[in-house]
Coordinates of C-alpha atoms in Angstrom, one line a residue:
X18 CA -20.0 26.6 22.1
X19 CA -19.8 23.5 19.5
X20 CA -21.7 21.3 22.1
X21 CA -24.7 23.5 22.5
X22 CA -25.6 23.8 18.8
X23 CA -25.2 19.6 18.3
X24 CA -28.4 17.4 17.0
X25 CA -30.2 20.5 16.4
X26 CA -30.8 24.2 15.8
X27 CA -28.8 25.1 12.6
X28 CA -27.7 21.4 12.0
X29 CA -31.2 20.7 10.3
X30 CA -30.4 23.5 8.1
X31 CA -26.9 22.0 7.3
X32 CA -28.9 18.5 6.7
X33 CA -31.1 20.3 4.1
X34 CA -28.1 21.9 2.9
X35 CA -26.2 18.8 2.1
X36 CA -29.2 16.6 0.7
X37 CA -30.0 19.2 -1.9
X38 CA -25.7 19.0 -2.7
X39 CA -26.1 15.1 -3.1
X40 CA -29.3 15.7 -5.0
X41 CA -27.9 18.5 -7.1
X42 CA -24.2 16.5 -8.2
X43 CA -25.5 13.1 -7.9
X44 CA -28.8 13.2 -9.7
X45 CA -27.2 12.8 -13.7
X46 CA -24.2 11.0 -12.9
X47 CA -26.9 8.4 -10.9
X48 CA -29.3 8.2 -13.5
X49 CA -26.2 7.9 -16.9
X50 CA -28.8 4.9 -17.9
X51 CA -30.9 7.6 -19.6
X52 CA -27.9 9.3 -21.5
X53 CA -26.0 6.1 -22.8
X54 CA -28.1 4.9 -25.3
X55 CA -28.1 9.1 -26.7
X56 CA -24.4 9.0 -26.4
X57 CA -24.0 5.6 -28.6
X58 CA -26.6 7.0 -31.2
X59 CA -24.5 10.3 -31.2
X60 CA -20.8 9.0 -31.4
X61 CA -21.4 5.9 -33.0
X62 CA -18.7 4.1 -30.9
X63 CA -18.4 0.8 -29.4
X64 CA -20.9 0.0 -26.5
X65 CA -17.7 -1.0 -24.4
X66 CA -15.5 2.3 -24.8
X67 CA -19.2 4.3 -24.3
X68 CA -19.8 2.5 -20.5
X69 CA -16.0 3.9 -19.5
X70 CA -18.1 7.6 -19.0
X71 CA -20.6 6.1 -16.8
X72 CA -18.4 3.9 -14.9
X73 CA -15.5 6.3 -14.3
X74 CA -18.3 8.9 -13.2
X75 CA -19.1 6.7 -10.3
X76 CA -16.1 4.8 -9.8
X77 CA -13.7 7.7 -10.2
X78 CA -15.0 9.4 -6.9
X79 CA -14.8 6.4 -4.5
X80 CA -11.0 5.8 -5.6
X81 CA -9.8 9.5 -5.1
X82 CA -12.0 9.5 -1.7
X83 CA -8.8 10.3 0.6
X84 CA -7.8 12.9 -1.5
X85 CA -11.6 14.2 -1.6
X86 CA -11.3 13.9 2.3
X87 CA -8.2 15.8 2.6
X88 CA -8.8 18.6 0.8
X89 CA -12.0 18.7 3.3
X90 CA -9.6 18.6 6.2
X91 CA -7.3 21.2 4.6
X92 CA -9.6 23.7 3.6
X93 CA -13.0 23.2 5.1
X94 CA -16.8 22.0 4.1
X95 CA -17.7 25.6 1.9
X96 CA -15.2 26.4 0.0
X97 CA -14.6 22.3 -1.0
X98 CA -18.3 22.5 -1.7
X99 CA -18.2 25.9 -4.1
X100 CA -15.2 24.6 -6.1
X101 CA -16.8 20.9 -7.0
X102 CA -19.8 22.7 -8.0
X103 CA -17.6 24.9 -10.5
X104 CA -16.3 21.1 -11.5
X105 CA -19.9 19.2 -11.6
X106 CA -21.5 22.3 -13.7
X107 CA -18.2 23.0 -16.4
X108 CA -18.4 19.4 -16.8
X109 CA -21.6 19.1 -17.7
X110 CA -21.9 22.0 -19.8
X111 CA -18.3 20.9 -21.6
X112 CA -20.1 17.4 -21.7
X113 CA -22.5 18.9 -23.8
X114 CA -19.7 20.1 -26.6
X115 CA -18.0 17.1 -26.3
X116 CA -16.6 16.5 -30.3
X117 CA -15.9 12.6 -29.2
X118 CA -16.2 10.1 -27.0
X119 CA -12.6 10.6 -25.4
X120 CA -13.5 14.2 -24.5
X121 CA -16.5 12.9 -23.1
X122 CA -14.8 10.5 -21.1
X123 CA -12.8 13.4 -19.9
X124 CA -15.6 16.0 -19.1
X125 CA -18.5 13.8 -17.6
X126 CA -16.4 10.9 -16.5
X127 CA -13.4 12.0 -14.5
X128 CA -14.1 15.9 -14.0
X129 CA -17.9 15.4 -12.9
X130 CA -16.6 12.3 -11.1
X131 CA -14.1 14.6 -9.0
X132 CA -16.3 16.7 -8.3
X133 CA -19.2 14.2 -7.0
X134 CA -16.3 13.0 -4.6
X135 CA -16.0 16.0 -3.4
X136 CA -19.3 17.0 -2.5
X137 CA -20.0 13.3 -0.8
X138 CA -16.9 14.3 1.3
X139 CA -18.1 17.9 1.9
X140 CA -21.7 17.0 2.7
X141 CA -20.8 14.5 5.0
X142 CA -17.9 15.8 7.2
X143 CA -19.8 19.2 7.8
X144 CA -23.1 16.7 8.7
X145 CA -21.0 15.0 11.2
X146 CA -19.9 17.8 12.8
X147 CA -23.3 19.2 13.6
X148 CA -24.6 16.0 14.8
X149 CA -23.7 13.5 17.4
X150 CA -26.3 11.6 19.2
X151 CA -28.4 11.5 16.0
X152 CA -25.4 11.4 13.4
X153 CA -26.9 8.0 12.3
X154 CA -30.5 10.0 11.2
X155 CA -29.0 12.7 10.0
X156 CA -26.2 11.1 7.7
X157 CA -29.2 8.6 6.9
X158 CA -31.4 11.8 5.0
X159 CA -28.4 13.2 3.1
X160 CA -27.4 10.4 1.8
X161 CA -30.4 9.3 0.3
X162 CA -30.5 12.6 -1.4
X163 CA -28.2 10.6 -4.6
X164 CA -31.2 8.1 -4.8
X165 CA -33.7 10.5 -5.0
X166 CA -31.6 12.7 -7.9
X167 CA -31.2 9.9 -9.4
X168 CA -35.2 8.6 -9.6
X169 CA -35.9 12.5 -10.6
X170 CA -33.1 13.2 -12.8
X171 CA -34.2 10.1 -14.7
X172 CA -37.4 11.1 -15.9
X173 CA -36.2 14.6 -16.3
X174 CA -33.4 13.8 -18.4
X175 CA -35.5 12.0 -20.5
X176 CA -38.3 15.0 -21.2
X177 CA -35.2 17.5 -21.5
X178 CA -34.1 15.2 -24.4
X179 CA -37.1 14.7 -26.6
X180 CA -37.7 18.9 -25.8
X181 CA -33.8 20.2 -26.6
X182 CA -31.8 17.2 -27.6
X183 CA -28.7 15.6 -26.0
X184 CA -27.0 19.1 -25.9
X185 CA -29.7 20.8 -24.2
X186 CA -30.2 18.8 -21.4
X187 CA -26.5 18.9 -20.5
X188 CA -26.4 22.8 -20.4
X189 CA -29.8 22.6 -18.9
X190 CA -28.6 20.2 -16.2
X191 CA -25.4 21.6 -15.3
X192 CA -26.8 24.9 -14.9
X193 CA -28.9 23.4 -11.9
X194 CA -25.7 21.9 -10.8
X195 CA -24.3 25.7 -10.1
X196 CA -26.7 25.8 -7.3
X197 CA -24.2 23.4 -5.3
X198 CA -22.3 26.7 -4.5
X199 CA -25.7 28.3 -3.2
X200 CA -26.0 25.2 -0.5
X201 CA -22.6 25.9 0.2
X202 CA -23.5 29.1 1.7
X203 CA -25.3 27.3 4.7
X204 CA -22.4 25.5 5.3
X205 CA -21.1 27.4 8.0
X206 CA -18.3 25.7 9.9
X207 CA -17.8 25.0 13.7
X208 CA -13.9 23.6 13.6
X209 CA -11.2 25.6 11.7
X210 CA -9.8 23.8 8.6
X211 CA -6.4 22.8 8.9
X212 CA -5.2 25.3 6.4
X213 CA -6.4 28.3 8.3
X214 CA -4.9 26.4 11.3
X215 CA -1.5 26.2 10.1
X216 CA -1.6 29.9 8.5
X217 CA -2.2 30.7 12.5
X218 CA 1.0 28.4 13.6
X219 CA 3.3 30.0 11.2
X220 CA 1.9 33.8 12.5
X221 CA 2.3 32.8 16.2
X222 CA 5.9 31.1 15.1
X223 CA 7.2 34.3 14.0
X224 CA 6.1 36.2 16.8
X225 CA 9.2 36.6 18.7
X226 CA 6.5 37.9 21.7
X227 CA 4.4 34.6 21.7
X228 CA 7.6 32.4 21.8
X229 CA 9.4 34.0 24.6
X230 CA 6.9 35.0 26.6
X231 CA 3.9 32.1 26.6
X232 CA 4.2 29.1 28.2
X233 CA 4.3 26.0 26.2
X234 CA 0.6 24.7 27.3
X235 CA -1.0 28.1 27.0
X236 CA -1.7 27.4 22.8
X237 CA -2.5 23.7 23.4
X238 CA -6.0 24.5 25.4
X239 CA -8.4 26.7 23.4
X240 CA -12.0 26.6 21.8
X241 CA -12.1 24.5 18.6
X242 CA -13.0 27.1 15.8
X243 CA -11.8 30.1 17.8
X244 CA -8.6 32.2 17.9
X245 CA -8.9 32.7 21.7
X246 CA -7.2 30.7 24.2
X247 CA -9.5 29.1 27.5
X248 CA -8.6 26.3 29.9
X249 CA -11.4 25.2 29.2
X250 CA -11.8 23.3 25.8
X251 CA -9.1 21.2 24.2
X252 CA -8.1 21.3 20.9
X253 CA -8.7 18.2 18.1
X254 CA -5.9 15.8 17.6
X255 CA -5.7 17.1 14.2
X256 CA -5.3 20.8 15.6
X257 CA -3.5 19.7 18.4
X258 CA -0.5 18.1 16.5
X259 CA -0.7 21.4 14.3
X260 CA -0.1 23.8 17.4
X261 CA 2.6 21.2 19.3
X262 CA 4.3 21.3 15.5
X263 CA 4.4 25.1 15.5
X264 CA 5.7 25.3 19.5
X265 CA 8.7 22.4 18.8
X266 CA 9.6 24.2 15.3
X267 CA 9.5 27.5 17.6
X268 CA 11.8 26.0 20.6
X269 CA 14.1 24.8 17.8
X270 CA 14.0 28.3 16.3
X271 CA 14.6 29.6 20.0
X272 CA 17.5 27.1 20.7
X273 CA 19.1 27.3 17.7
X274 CA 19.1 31.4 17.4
X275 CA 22.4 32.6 15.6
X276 CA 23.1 29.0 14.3
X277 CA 21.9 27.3 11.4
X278 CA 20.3 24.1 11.1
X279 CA 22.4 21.1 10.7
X280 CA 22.3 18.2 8.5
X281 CA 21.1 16.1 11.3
X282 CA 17.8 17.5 11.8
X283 CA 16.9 17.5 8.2
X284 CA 18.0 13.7 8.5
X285 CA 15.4 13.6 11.8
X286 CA 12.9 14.5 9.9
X287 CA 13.0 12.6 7.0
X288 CA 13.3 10.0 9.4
X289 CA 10.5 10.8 11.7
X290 CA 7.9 10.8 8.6
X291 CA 9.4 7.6 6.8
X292 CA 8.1 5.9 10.4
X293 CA 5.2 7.2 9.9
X294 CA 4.3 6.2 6.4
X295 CA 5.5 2.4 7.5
X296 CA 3.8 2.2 10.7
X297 CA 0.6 3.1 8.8
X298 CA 1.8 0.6 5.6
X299 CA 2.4 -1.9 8.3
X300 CA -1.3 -1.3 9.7
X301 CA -3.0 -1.8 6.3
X302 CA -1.2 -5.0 5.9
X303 CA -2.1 -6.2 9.4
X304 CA -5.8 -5.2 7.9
X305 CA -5.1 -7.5 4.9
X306 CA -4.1 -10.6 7.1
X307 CA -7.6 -10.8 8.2
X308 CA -9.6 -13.8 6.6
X309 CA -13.2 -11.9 6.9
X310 CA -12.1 -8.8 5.7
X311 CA -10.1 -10.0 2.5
X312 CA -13.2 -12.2 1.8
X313 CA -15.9 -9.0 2.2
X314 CA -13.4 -7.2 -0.1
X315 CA -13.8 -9.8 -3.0
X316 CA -17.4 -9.8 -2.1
X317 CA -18.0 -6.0 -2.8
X318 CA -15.4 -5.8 -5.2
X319 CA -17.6 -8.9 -7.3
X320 CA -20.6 -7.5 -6.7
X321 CA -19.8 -3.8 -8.0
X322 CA -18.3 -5.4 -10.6
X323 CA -21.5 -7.3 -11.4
X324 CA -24.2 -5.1 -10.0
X325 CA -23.8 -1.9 -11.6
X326 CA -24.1 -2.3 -15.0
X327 CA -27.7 -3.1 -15.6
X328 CA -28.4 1.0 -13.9
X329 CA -26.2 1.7 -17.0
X330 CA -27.4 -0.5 -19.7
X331 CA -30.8 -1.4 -18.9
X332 CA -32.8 1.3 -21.0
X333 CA -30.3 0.1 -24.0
X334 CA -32.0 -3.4 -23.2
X335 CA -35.4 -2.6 -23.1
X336 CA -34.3 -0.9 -26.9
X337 CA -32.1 -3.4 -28.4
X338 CA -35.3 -5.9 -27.5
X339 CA -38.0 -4.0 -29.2
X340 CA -39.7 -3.3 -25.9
X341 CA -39.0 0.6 -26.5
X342 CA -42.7 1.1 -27.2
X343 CA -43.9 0.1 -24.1
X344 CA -41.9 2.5 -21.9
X345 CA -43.4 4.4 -19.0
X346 CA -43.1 7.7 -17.8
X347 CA -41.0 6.3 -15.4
X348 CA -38.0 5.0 -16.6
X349 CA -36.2 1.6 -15.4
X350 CA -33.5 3.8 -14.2
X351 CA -35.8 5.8 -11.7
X352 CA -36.9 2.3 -10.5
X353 CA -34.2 1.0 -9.7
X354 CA -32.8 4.3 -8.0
X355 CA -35.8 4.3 -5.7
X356 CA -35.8 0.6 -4.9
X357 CA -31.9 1.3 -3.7
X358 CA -33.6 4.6 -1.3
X359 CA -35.5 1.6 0.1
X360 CA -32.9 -1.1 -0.1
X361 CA -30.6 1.0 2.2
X362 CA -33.4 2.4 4.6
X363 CA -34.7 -1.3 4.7
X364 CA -31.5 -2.7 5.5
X365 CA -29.9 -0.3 8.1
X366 CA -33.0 -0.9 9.6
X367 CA -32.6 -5.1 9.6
X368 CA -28.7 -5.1 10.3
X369 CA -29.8 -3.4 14.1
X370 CA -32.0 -6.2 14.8
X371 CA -29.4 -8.2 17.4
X372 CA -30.0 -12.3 16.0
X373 CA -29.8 -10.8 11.8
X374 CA -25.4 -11.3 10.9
X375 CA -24.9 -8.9 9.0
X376 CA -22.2 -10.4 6.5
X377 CA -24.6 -13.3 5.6
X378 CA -27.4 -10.2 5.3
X379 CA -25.0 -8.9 2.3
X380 CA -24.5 -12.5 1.2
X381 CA -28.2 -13.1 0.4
X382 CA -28.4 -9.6 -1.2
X383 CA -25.5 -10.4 -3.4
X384 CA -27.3 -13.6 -3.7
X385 CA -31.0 -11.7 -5.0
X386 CA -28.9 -9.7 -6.8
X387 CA -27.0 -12.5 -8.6
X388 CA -30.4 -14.0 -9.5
X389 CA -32.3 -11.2 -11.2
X390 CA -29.4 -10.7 -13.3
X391 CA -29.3 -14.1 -14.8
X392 CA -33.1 -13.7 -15.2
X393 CA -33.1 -10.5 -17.1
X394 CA -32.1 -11.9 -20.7
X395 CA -34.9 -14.7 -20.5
X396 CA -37.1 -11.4 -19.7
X397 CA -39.4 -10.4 -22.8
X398 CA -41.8 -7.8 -21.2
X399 CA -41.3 -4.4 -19.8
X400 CA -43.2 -5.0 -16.7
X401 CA -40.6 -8.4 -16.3
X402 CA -37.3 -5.8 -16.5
X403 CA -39.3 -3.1 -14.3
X404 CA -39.5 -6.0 -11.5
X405 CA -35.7 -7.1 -11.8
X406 CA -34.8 -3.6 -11.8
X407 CA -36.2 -3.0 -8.4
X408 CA -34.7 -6.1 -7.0
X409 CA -30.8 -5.2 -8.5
X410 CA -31.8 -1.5 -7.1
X411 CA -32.9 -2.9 -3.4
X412 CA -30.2 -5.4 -3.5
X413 CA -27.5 -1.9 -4.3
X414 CA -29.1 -1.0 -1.2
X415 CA -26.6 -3.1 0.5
X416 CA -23.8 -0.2 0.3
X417 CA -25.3 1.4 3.2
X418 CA -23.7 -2.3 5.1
X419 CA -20.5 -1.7 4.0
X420 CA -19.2 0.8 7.3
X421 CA -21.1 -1.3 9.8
X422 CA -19.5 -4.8 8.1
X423 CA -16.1 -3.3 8.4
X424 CA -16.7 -2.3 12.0
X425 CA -17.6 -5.7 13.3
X426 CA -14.8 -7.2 11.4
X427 CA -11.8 -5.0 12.5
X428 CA -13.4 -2.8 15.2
X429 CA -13.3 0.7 15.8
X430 CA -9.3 1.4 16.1
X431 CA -9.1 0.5 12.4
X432 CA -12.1 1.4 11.0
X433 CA -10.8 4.3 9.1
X434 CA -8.2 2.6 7.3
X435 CA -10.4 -0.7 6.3
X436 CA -13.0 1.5 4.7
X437 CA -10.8 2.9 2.8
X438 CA -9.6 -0.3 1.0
X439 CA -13.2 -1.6 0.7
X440 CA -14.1 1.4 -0.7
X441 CA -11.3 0.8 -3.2
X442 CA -12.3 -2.5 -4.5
X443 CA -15.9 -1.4 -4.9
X444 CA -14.3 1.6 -7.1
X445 CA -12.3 -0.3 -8.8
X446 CA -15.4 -2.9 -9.7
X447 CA -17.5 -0.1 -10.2
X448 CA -15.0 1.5 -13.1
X449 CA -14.4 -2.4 -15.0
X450 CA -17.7 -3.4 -15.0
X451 CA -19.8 -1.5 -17.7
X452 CA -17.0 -1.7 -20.0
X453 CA -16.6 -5.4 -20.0
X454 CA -20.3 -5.7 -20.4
X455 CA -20.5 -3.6 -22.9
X456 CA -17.2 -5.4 -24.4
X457 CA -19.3 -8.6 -24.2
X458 CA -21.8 -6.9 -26.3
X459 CA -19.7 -5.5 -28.9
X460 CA -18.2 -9.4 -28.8
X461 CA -21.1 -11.4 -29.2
X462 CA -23.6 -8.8 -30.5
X463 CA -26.3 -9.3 -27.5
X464 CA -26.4 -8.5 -23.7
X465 CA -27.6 -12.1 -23.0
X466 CA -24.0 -13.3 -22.1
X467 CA -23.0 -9.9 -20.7
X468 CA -25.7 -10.7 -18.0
X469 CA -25.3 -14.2 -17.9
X470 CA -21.6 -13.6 -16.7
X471 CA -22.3 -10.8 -14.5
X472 CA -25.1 -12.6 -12.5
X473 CA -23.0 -15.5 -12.2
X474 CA -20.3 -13.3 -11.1
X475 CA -21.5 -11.9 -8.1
X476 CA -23.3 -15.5 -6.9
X477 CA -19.6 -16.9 -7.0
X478 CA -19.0 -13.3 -4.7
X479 CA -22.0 -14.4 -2.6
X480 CA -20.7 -17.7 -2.3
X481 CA -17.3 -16.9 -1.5
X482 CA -17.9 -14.2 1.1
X483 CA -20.5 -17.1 3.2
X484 CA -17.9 -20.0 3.0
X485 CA -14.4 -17.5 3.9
X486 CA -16.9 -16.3 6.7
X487 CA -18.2 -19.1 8.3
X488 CA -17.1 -20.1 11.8
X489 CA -15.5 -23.3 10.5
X490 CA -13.5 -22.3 8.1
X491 CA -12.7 -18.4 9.5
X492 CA -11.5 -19.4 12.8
X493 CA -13.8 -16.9 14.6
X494 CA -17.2 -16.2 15.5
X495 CA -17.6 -12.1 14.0
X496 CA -21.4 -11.9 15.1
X497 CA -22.3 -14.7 17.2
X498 CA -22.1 -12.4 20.3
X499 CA -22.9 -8.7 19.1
X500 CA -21.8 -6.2 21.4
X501 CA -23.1 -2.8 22.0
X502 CA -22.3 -0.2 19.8
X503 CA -19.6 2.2 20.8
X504 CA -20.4 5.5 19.7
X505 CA -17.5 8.3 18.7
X506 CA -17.7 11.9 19.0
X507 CA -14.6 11.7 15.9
X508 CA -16.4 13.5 12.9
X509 CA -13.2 12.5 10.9
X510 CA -13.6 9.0 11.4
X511 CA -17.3 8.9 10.9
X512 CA -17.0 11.0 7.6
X513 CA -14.4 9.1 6.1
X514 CA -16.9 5.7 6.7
X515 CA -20.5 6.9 6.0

């Protein structure tokens, strides 16, 4: 059974599994730093239309995340897994016969983009159903696997160009990417996707034996990921509301036999789903209505927005100000990729300590963050930009917050749906950013004001996310009084948040 094969056994396998899919789809798209200033030499385009590839590779995912989770839900952890690596390899290797910059936006932004949102999705619904008392471990070693990529992938990106060229290392790269559908094979499932669910509705639904003869609780009670029914186990909500769809649709059938279905219940069901679409319309609004959480949505929509862009345009920095001599083996990119790998470690670990709030702990590293970017164009060494790489990379760090923020501002009941709209707004910051920095740049001809603005940027976020928060002026007390956490046995609701 599902309970007896929980934090443990084959889970550590699946754990394995899903850091080397992160490692495997994240590693390029992580570390686009190295490829930008290759892609601006090759296409000779506008420093502003170049960033749209590496900001739609990263922001693209996190905006299509429900429909990354549904498909999940639909079809199940493997087979999700197998497809995006078809997607993350064919776009890298169509990246690498890209004829212009609008085909590469195409390829490597939006099609390895997908396809990275689909593995985060994959990796971490099939983790959370393996795990439950050590979910939080478990979750906490796959996901570092896009940190890692990106600190290797960096410096391997860089030998594969100066060994093949630009074209190379793309074909080279996205070759290893075909290995996502080998970590797929560990993937083996313990709940029955919903498509394979409703496939086993409509069979039971046109047997004539099952209808008549079975009572009406018989199909609600039965193991989760088997075909056989016991009193003993119950099934998911998800499955649930499949099976009691299939036994009403069945009555009706039974009820209705020799007549055919009237206007009125077509009307009924239109009906029944518009409820349900403004019910959960009316929940995301009631969401919006809350002071703290519009406020931590400017804050990580600001300091996306803000942050990012020096992991993209850093190494072009280090060129356009004649430091390129005095680069390392280890490029700025792989700094700051590991500094974030500490930056979310170091954090989860602060956040549990009971006196630390964790909404002013995001302030101050929007605050660091803020700082080192106003500080980079006064910087003329490498060694300077090597330090303020690792202190924008541990202050990224702070995206590992972002689920346990959202929890302590709206509570569990509503957890699923707030997440969802702050992972929104740090999509959407994540796509705008590079390109109006590297607007800035094709404006004024230097990254000085790019920085200047983006730094300044995310210390207004800082500053507005502290003063909307505080006691006096929210209303409420978030964290004065931190309560114990409640733990869920939901691997839906986890997944969609980690």
């Amino acid at each position: 059974m599902a309970s007896k094969v929980l934090d443990g056994g084959w889970g550590w396998a699946i754990v394995v599994a899903s850091f080397m899919a992160q490692f495997l789809a994240y590693g390029s798209p992580q570390s686009v730093g190295v490829l930008y200033p290759e892609w601006l030499h090759t296409y000779q385009q506008g420093k502003g239309l170049t960033a749209w590839v590496g900001s739609l590779v990263s922001g693209v995912g996190l905006i299509a995340s429900p429909v990354c989770s549904a498909c999940v839900d639909n079809f199940g952890a493997r087979p999700v897994t197998i497809f995006s690596g078809v997607m993350v390899a064919g776009g890298l290797m169509l990246s690498a016969f890209a004829p212009n910059i609008e085909f590469l936006i195409f390829s490597y932004g939006i099609v390895v983009g997908l396809g990275c949102g689909l593995v985060y999705a994959a990796t971490l619904t099939i983790t959370c159903q393996y795990f439950d008392k050590r979910r939080g471990l478990a979750l906490g070693i796959v996901t570092t696997g896009t940190s890692v990529g990106a600190f290797i992938y960096a410096t391997a990106q860089n030998e594969l160009i100066m060994l093949y060229g630009l074209h190379g290392c793309l074909l080279i790269i996205g070759a290893l990417a075909l290995n996502l559908m080998a970590c797929a094979g560990f993937m083996r499932p313990l709940n029955m996707p919903g498509y394979y669910l409703k496939q086993k509705a409509a069979l039971e639904r046109n047997t004539e034996e099952q209808i008549f003869e079975k009572p009406q609780l018989g199909d609600l009670k039965m193991t989760a990921g088997s075909t056989t029914a016991t009193p003993e186990k119950t099934l998911g909500v998800k499955e649930l509301l499949i099976t009691i769809d299939a036994k009403d649709l069945a009555i009706q059938t039974t009820k209705k036999k020799g007549s055919s279905f009237s206007g009125f219940d077509i009307i009924k069901v239109i009906k029944d789903k518009w409820q349900a679409y403004s019910k959960y319309i009316h929940s995301m609004s009631e969401i919006l209505q809350d002071q703290a959480m519009v406020a931590f949505c400017i804050g990580v929509f600001m300091f996306s927005l803000g942050a990012f862009p020096p992991g993209l345009f850093i190494e072009d920095v280090a060129q356009s100000q004649g430091l390129i001599e005095e680069v390392s083996l280890i490029p700025l990119v792989s700094i700051g990729a590991i500094a974030a790998c500490v930056g979310k470690l170091g954090l989860g670990i602060l956040v549990d300590i009971r006196w630390i709030n964790s909404i002013y702990l995001y302030a101050f590293t929007m605050f660091a963050g803020g700082v080192a970017l106003l500080i980079i164009p006064l910087t003329n060494s490498y060694i300077g930009l090597q330090i303020l790489s690792a202190i924008v990379g541990f202050a990224n760090g702070n995206w590992s917050l972002t689920s346990y923020i959202t929890t302590k501002i709206v509570g569990l009941e509503k957890l699923t749906q707030a997440h969802g709209i702050v992972m929104f707004f740090g999509g959407f910051g994540i796509i705008l950013g590079p390109p109006v920095v590297g607007w800035f740049f094709d404006w004024t001809q230097s990254y000085d004001l790019a920085f200047y603005f983006s730094g300044s940027f995310v210390l207004l976020g800082a500053f507005l996310l502290t003063l909307l928060t505080l006691p006096c002026c929210n209303g409420k007390h978030p964290e004065n009084d931190k309560s114990e956490v409640i733990y869920t046995s939901s691997c839906d609701k986890v997944a969609s948040v980690a």
